[in-house]
Coordinates of C-alpha atoms in Angstrom, one line a residue:
Chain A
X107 CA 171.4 73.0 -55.4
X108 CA 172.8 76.2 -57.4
X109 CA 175.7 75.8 -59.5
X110 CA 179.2 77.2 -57.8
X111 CA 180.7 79.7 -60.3
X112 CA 184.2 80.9 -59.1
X113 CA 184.7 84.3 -60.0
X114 CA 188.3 85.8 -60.1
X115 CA 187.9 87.1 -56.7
X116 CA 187.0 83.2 -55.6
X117 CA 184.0 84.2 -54.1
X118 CA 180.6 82.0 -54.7
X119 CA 177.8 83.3 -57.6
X120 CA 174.6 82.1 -57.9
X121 CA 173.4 81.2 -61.3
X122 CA 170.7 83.6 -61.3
X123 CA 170.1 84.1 -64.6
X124 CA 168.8 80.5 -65.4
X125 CA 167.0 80.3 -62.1
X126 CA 162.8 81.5 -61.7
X127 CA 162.9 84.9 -60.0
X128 CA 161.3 85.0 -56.6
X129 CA 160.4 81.3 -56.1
X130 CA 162.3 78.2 -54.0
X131 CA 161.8 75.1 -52.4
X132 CA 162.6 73.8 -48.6
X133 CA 162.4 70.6 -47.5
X134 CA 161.9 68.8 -44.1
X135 CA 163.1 65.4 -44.5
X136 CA 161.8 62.7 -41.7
X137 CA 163.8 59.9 -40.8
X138 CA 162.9 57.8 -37.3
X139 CA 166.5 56.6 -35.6
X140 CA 166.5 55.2 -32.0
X141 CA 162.6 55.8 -31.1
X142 CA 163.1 59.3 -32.6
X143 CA 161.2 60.9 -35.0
X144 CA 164.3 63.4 -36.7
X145 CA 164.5 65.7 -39.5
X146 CA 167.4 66.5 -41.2
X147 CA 169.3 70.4 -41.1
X148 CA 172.2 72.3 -42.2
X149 CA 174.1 74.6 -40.4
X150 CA 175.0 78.2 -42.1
X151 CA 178.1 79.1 -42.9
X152 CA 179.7 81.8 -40.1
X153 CA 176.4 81.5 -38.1
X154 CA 174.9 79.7 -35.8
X155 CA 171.9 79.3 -37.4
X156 CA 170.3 76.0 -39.1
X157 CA 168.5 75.6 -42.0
X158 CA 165.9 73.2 -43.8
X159 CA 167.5 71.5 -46.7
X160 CA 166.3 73.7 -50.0
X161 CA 167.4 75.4 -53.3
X162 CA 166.3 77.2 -55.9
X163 CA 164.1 75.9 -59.5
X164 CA 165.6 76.5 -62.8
X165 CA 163.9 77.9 -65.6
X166 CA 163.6 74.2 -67.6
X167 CA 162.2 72.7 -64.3
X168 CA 159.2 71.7 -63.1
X169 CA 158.5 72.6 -58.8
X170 CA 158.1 68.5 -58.3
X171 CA 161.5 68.5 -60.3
X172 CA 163.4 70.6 -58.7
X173 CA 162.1 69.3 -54.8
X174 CA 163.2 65.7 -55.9
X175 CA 166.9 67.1 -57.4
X176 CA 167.2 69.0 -54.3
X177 CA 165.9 66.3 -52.0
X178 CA 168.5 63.8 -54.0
X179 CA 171.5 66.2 -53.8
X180 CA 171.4 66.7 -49.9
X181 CA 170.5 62.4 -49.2
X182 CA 172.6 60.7 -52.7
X183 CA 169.4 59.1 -52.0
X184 CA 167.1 58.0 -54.8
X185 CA 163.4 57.3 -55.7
X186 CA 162.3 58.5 -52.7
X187 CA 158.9 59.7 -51.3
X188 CA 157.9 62.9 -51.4
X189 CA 154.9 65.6 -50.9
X190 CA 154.2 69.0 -51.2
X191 CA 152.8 70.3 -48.2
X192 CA 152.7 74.2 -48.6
X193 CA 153.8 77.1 -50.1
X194 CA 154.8 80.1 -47.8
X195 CA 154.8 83.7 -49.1
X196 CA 154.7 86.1 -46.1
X197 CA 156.1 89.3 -47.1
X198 CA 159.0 89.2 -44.3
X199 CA 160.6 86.3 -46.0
X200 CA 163.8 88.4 -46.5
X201 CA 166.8 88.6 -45.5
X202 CA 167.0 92.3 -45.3
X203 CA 164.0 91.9 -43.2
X204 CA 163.8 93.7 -39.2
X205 CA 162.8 90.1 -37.7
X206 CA 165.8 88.7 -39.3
X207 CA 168.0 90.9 -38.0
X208 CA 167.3 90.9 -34.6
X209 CA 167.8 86.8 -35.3
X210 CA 171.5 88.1 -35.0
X211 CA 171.9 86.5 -38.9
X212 CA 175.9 87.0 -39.4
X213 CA 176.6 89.2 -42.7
X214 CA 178.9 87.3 -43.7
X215 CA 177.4 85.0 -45.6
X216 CA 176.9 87.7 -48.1
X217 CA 179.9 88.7 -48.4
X218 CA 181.2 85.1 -50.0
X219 CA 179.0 86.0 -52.7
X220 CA 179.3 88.4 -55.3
X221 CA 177.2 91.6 -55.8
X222 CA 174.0 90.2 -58.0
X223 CA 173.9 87.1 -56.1
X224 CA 173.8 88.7 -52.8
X225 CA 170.7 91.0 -54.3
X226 CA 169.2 87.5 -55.6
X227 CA 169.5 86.2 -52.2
X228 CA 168.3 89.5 -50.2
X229 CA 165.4 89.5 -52.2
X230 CA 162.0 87.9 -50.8
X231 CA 161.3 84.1 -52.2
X232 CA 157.8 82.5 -52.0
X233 CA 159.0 79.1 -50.8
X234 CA 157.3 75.7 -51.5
X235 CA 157.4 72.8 -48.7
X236 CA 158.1 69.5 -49.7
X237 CA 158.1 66.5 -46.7
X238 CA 160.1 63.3 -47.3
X239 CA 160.4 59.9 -46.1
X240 CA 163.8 58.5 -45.5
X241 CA 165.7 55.5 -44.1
X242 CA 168.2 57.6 -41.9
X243 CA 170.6 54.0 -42.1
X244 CA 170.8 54.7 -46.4
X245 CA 171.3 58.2 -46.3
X246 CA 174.4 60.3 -46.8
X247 CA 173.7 64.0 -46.0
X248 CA 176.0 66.4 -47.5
X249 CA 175.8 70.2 -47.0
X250 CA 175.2 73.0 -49.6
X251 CA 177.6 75.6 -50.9
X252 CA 176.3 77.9 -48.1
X253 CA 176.3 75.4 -45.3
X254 CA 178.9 73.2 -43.2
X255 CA 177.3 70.6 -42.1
X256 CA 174.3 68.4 -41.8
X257 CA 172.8 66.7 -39.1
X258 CA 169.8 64.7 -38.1
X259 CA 167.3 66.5 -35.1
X260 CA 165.0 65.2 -32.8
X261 CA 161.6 66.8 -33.2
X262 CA 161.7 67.9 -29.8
X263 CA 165.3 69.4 -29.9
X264 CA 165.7 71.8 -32.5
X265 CA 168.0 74.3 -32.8
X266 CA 167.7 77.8 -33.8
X267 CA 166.5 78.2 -37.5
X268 CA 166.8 80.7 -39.7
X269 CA 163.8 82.8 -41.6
X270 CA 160.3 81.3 -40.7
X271 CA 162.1 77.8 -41.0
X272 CA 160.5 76.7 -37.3
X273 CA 157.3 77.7 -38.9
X274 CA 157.6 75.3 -41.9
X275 CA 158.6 72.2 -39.8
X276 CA 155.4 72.8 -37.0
X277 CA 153.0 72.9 -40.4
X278 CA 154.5 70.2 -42.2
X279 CA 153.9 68.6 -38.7
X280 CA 150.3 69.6 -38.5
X281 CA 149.9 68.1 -42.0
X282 CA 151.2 64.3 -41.2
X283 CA 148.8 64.5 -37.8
X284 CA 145.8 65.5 -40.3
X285 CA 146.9 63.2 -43.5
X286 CA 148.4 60.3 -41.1
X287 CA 145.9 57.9 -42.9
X288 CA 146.8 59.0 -46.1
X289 CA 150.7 59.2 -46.3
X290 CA 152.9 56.0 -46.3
X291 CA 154.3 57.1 -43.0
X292 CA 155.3 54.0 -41.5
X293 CA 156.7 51.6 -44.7
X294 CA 159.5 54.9 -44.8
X295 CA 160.5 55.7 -41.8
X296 CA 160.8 52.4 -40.2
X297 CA 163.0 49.6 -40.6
X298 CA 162.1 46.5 -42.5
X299 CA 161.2 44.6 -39.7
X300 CA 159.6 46.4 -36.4
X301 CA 158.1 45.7 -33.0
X302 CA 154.6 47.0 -32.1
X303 CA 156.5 49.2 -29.9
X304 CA 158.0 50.7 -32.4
X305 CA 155.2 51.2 -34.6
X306 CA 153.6 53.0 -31.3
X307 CA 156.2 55.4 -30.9
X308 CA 156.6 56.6 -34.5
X309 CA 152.5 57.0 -34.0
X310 CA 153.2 58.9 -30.4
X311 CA 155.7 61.2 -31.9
X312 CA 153.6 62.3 -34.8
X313 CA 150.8 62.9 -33.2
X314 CA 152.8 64.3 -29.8
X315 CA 150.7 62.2 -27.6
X316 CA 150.6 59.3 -26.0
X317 CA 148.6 56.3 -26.7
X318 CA 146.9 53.7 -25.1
X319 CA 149.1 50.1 -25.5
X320 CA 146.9 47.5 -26.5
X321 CA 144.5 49.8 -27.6
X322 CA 146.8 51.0 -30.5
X323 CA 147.7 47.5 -31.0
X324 CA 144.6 46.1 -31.4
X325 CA 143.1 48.5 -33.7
X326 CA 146.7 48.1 -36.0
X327 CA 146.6 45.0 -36.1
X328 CA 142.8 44.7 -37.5
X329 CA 144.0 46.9 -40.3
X330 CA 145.9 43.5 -41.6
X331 CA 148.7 45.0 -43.1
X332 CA 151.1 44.2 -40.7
X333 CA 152.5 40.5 -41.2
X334 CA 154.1 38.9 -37.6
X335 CA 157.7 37.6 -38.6
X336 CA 159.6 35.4 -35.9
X337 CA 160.2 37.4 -31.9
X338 CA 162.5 39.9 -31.3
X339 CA 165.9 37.8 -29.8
X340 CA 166.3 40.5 -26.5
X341 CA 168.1 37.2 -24.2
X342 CA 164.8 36.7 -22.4
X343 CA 162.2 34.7 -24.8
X344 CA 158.8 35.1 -23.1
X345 CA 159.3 38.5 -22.4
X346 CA 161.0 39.1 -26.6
X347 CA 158.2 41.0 -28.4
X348 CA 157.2 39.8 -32.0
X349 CA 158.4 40.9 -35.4
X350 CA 156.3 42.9 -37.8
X351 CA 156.5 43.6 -41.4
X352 CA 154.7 45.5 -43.9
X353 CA 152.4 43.7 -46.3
X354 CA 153.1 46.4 -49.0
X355 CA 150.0 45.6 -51.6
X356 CA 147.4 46.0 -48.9
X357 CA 149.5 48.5 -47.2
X358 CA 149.5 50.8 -50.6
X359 CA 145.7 50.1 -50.9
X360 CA 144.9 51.4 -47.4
X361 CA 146.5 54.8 -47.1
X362 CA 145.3 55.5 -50.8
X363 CA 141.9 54.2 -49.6
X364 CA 142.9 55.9 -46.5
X365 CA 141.7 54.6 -42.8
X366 CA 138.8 56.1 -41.3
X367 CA 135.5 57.5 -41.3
X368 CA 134.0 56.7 -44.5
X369 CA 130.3 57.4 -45.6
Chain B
X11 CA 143.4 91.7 -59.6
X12 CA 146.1 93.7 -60.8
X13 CA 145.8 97.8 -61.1
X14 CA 144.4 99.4 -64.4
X15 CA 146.6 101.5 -65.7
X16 CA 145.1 103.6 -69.0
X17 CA 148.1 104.6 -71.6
X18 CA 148.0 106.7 -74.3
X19 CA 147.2 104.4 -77.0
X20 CA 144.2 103.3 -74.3
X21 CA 145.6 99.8 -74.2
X22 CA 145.9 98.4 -70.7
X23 CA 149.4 97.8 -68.9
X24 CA 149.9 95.8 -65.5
X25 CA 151.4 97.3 -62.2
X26 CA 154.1 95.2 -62.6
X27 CA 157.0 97.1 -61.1
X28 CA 154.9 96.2 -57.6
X29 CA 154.5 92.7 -58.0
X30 CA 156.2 89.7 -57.2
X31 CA 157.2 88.0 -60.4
X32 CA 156.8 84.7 -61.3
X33 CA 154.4 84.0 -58.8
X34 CA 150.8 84.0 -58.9
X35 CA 146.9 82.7 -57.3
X36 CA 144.3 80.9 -58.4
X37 CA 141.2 80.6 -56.4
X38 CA 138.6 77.2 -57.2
X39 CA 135.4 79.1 -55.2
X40 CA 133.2 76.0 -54.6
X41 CA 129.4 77.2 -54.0
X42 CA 125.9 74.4 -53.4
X43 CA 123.0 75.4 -55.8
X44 CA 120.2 73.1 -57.2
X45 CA 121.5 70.2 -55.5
X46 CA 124.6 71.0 -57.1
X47 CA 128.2 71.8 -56.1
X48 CA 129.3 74.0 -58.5
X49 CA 132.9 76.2 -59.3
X50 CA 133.0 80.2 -61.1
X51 CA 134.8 80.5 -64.0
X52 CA 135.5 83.7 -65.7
X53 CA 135.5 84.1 -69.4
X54 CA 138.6 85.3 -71.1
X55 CA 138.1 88.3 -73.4
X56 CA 138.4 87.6 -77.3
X57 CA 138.1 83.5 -76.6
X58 CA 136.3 80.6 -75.7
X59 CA 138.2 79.6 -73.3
X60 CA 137.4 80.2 -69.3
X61 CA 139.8 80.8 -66.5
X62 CA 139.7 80.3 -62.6
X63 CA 139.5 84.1 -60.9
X64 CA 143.4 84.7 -60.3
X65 CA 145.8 87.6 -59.9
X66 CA 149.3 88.2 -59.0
X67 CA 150.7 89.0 -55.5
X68 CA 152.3 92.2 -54.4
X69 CA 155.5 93.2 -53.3
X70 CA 154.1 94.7 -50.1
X71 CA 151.4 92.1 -49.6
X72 CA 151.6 88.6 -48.4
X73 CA 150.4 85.5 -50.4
X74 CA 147.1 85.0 -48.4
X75 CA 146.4 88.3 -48.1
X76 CA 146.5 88.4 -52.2
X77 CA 144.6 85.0 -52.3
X78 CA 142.0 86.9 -50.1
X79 CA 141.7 89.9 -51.8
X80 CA 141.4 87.8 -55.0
X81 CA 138.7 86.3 -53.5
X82 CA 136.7 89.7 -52.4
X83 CA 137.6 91.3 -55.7
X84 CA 135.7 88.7 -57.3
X85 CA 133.0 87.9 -55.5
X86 CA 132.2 91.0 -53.3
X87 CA 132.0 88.9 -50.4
X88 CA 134.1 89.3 -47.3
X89 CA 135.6 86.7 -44.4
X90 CA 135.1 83.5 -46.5
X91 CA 136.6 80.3 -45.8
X92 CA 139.8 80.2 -47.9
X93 CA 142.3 77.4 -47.5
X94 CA 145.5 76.6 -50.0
X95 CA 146.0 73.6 -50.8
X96 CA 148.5 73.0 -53.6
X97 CA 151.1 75.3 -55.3
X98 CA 151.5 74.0 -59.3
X99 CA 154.8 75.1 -61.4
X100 CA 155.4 72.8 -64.2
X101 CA 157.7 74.3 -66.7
X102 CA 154.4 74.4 -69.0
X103 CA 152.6 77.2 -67.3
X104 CA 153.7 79.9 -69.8
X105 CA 151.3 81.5 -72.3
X106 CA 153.7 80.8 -75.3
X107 CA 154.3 77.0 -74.8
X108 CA 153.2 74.6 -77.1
X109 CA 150.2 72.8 -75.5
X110 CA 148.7 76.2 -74.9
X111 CA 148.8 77.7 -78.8
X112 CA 147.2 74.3 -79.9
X113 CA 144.1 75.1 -77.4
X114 CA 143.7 77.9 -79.8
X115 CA 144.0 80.4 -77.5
X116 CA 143.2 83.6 -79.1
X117 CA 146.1 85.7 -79.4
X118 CA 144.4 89.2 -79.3
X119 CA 144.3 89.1 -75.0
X120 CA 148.2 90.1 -76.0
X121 CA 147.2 93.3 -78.0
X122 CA 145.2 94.6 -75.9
X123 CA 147.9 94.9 -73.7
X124 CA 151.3 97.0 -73.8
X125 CA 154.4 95.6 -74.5
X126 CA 155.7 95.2 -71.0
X127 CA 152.8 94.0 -69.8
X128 CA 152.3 91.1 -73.0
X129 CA 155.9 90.1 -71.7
X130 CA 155.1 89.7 -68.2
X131 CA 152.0 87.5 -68.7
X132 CA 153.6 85.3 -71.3
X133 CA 156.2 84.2 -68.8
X134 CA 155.8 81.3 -66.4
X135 CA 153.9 81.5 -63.6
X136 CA 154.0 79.3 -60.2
X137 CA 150.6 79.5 -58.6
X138 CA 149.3 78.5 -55.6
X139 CA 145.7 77.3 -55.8
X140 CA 143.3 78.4 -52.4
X141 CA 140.0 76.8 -52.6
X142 CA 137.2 78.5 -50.9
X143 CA 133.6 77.7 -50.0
X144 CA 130.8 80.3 -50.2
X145 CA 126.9 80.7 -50.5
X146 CA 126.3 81.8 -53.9
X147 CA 122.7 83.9 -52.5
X148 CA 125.3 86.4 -51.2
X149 CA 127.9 86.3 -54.1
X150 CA 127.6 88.9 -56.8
X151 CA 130.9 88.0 -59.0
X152 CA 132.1 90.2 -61.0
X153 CA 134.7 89.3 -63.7
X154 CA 138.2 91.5 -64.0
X155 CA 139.7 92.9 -66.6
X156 CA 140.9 90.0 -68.9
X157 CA 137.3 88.5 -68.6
X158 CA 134.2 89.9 -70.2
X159 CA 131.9 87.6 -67.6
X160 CA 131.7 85.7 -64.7
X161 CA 129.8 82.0 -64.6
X162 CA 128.7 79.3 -61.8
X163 CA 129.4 76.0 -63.6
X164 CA 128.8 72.3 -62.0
X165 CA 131.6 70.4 -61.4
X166 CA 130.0 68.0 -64.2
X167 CA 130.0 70.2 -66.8
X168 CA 132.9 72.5 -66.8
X169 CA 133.8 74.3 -70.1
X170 CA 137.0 74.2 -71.6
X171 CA 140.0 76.4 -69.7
X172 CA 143.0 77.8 -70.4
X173 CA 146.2 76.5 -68.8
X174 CA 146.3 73.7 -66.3
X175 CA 143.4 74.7 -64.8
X176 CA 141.0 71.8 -65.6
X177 CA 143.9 69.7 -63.3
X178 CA 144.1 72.8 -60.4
X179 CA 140.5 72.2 -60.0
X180 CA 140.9 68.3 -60.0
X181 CA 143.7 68.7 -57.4
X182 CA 140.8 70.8 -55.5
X183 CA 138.2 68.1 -55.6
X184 CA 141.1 65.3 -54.4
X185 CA 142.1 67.4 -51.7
X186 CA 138.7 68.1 -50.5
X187 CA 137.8 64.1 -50.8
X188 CA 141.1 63.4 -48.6
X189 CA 140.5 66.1 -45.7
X190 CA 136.3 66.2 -45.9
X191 CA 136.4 65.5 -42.4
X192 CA 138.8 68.5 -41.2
X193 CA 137.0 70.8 -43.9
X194 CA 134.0 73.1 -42.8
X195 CA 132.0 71.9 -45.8
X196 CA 128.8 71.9 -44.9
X197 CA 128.9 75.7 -42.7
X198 CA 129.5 77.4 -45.8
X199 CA 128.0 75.4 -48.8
X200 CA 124.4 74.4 -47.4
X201 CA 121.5 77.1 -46.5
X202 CA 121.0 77.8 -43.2
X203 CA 118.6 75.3 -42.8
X204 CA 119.0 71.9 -45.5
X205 CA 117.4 68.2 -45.3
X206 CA 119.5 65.3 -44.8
X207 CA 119.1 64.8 -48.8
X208 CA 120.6 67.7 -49.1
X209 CA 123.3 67.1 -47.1
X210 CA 123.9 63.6 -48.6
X211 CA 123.8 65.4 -52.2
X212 CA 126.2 67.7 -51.5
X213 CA 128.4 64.8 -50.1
X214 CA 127.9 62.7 -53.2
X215 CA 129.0 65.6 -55.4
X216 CA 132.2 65.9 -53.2
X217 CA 133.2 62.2 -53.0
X218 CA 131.9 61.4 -56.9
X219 CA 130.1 58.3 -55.8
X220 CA 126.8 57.7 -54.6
X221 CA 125.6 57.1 -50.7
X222 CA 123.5 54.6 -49.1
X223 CA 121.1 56.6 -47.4
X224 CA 119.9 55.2 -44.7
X225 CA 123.6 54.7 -43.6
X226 CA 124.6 58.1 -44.2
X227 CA 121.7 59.1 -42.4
X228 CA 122.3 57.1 -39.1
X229 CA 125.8 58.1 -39.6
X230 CA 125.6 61.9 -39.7
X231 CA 123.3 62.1 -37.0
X232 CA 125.4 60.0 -34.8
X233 CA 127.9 62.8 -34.9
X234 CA 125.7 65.2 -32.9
X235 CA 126.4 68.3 -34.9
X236 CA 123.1 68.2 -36.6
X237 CA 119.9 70.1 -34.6
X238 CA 116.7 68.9 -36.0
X239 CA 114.1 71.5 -36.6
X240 CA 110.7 71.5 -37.8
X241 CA 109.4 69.7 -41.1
X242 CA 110.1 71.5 -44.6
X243 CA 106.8 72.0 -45.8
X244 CA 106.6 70.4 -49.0
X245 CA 102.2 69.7 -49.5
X246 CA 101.8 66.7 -47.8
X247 CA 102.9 66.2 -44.3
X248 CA 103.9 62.5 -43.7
X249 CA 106.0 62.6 -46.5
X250 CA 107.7 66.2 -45.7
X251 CA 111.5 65.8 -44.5
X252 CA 112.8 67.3 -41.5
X253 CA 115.0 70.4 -41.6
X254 CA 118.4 70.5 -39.7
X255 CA 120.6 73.6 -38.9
X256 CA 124.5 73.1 -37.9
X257 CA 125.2 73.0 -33.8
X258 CA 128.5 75.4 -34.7
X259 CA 130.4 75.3 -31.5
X260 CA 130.0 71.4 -31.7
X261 CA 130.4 71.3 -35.1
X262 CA 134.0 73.2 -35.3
X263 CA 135.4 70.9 -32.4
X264 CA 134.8 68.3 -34.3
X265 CA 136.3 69.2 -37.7
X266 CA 139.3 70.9 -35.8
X267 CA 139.5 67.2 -34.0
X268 CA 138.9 65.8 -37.2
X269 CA 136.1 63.3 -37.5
X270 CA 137.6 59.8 -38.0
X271 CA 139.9 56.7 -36.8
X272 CA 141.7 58.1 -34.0
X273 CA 144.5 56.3 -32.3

């Protein structure tokens, strides 16, 4: 993310002065483990408080650049798919800020850094979002020079986050419900081969709703992008549900197509 | 846009001591005239080159608010529909880089600022691009103080521009192709009261490709948003279309539901 510089009292600098002023980049990385839609956090440093994965951009890098360094950094995961989503600049997006404060933020993550790089940090950032599509199963998360760990959440459990960082996961959110047909959703997050049940749930858990069984199956499957493999082996075979895989040249034509109401 | 300030030498400076660097907005105002969907463009001072209507952000403001006031500055028009929808930063974006001094970019904007100022606006810029739609009977645009005039241009024949903006308005049209059907297009482009041919025209514009109309038609109407009122009167009667006006309550259900394949 930012290069560690050890200074000769061993406390952490930021290297501030090849980094753009006023500008980073958070990520919510999506993964889908045991029917769950997750995303993936880090917890502060002598706080309780948990964070979206993010960094800052140097001054020879492009935004998309410095999202896909980050994004590789905190998953040693390649190549992999990602989107901008949206940039938040609300003026409160300081640390020094009232709201933050009352979030009981611990000081002393300031003090393990040194002087300018607490300023750099204190400072208010207009903050891109970038969403990503991961295999949980590949990934190796690995926490920041601020952070102690990482660690994969259910949508529906979240922990405390800091700055407006509940705010960027409920709109990157509200983005895959409205671009669903236009985002290769389901050929990232789920596993190579997939029941229909599984397909439903990702579905349910994006769009926090439930659907309608064979409704949902009916209208998937008429997309024919979904190839049936051999059944599922579960002990019992009438009741084992089939296989499913992605045909991934019509799959890539219909979401850039994208399914739905065309004129 | 940014704050006149008159030196001694009469030159003009920017506020820049209140601003948030390295960040700015550029606003792609989409307006329906003549059967055409067209974008304003200002013209840069001492070049041929136009620009989208931008500004900076800021300390004390946040980023909508500055898109928004961007917006009003330029067009004198309050409470428009303003949505962002892609934040660009490519290492490029700077005044002095290569690709920019080859589009002949007249240096003499520079002189007629001071030296502070010159430095600030040759540095790179991340902006975030807000598209907006208005009607452009109520717009009186007005160009800032880089620009000696202000210009509606169709989307067809857009001048040559400084920066990436030819690909910030490209993202603009994409986006609006993608989320047409969660976008209150037609509330703010067409008149109060428009023909179906209008309302096919403007979609044609929008999705670059033309529409069967009979299709279209049967379509739009299905969607029960549409109020038929009496016949535009055109000479002769039998031939005369009918005019329609927008069922709002209806119509914003539907575009916050979004119209399309629902699971």
């Amino acid at each position: 993310m930012i290069k560690k510089i050890k200074s000769k009292k061993e406390d952490l600098a930021i290297d501030i002065d090849n980094l753009v002023p006023g500008n980073s980049v958070d990520c919510v990385i999506f993964g889908f483990e045991n029917q769950q839609l997750k995303i993936l956090l880090l917890k502060w440093k002598f706080s309780n408080l948990w964070t979206l994965p993010g960094g800052f951009i140097y001054k020879m890098e492009d935004l998309h650049s410095a999202a896909q360094r980050i994004l590789e950094e905190r998953t040693n995961l390649e190549n992999i798919f990602l989107n901008q989503f949206h940039t938040f600049g609300n003026i409160n997006r300081n640390l020094l800020h009232k709201g933050f404060k009352e979030k009981k933020l611990d000081k002393n993550i300031f003090y393990s850094l040194d002087e300018k790089s607490r300023k750099w940090i204190s400072s208010r950032f207009i903050t891109t979002g970038y969403l990503a599509f991961i295999d949980i199963k590949n990934a190796s998360p690995k926490p920041d020079y601020l952070s102690e760990k990482c660690e994969w959440f259910s949508i529906d459990e979240l922990p405390d986050l800091v700055y407006d960082h509940i705010d960027i996961i409920k709109k990157a959110l509200s983005y895959i419900r409205i671009q669903l047909n236009h985002l290769p959703v389901s050929i990232n997050l789920l596993p190579h081969k997939f029941t229909m049940q599984q397909l439903q749930k990702l579905y349910e858990d994006i769009l926090n709703k439930k659907i309608e069984r064979s409704n949902f199956q009916r209208k998937m499957l008429k997309l024919d992008i979904f190839i049936r493999m051999e059944k599922e082996f579960t002990g019992s075979p009438n009741k084992a549900p089939y296989l499913y895989c992605i045909d991934k040249p019509k799959y890539s034509e219909l979401v850039k197509r994208g399914i739905g109401f065309t004129y």
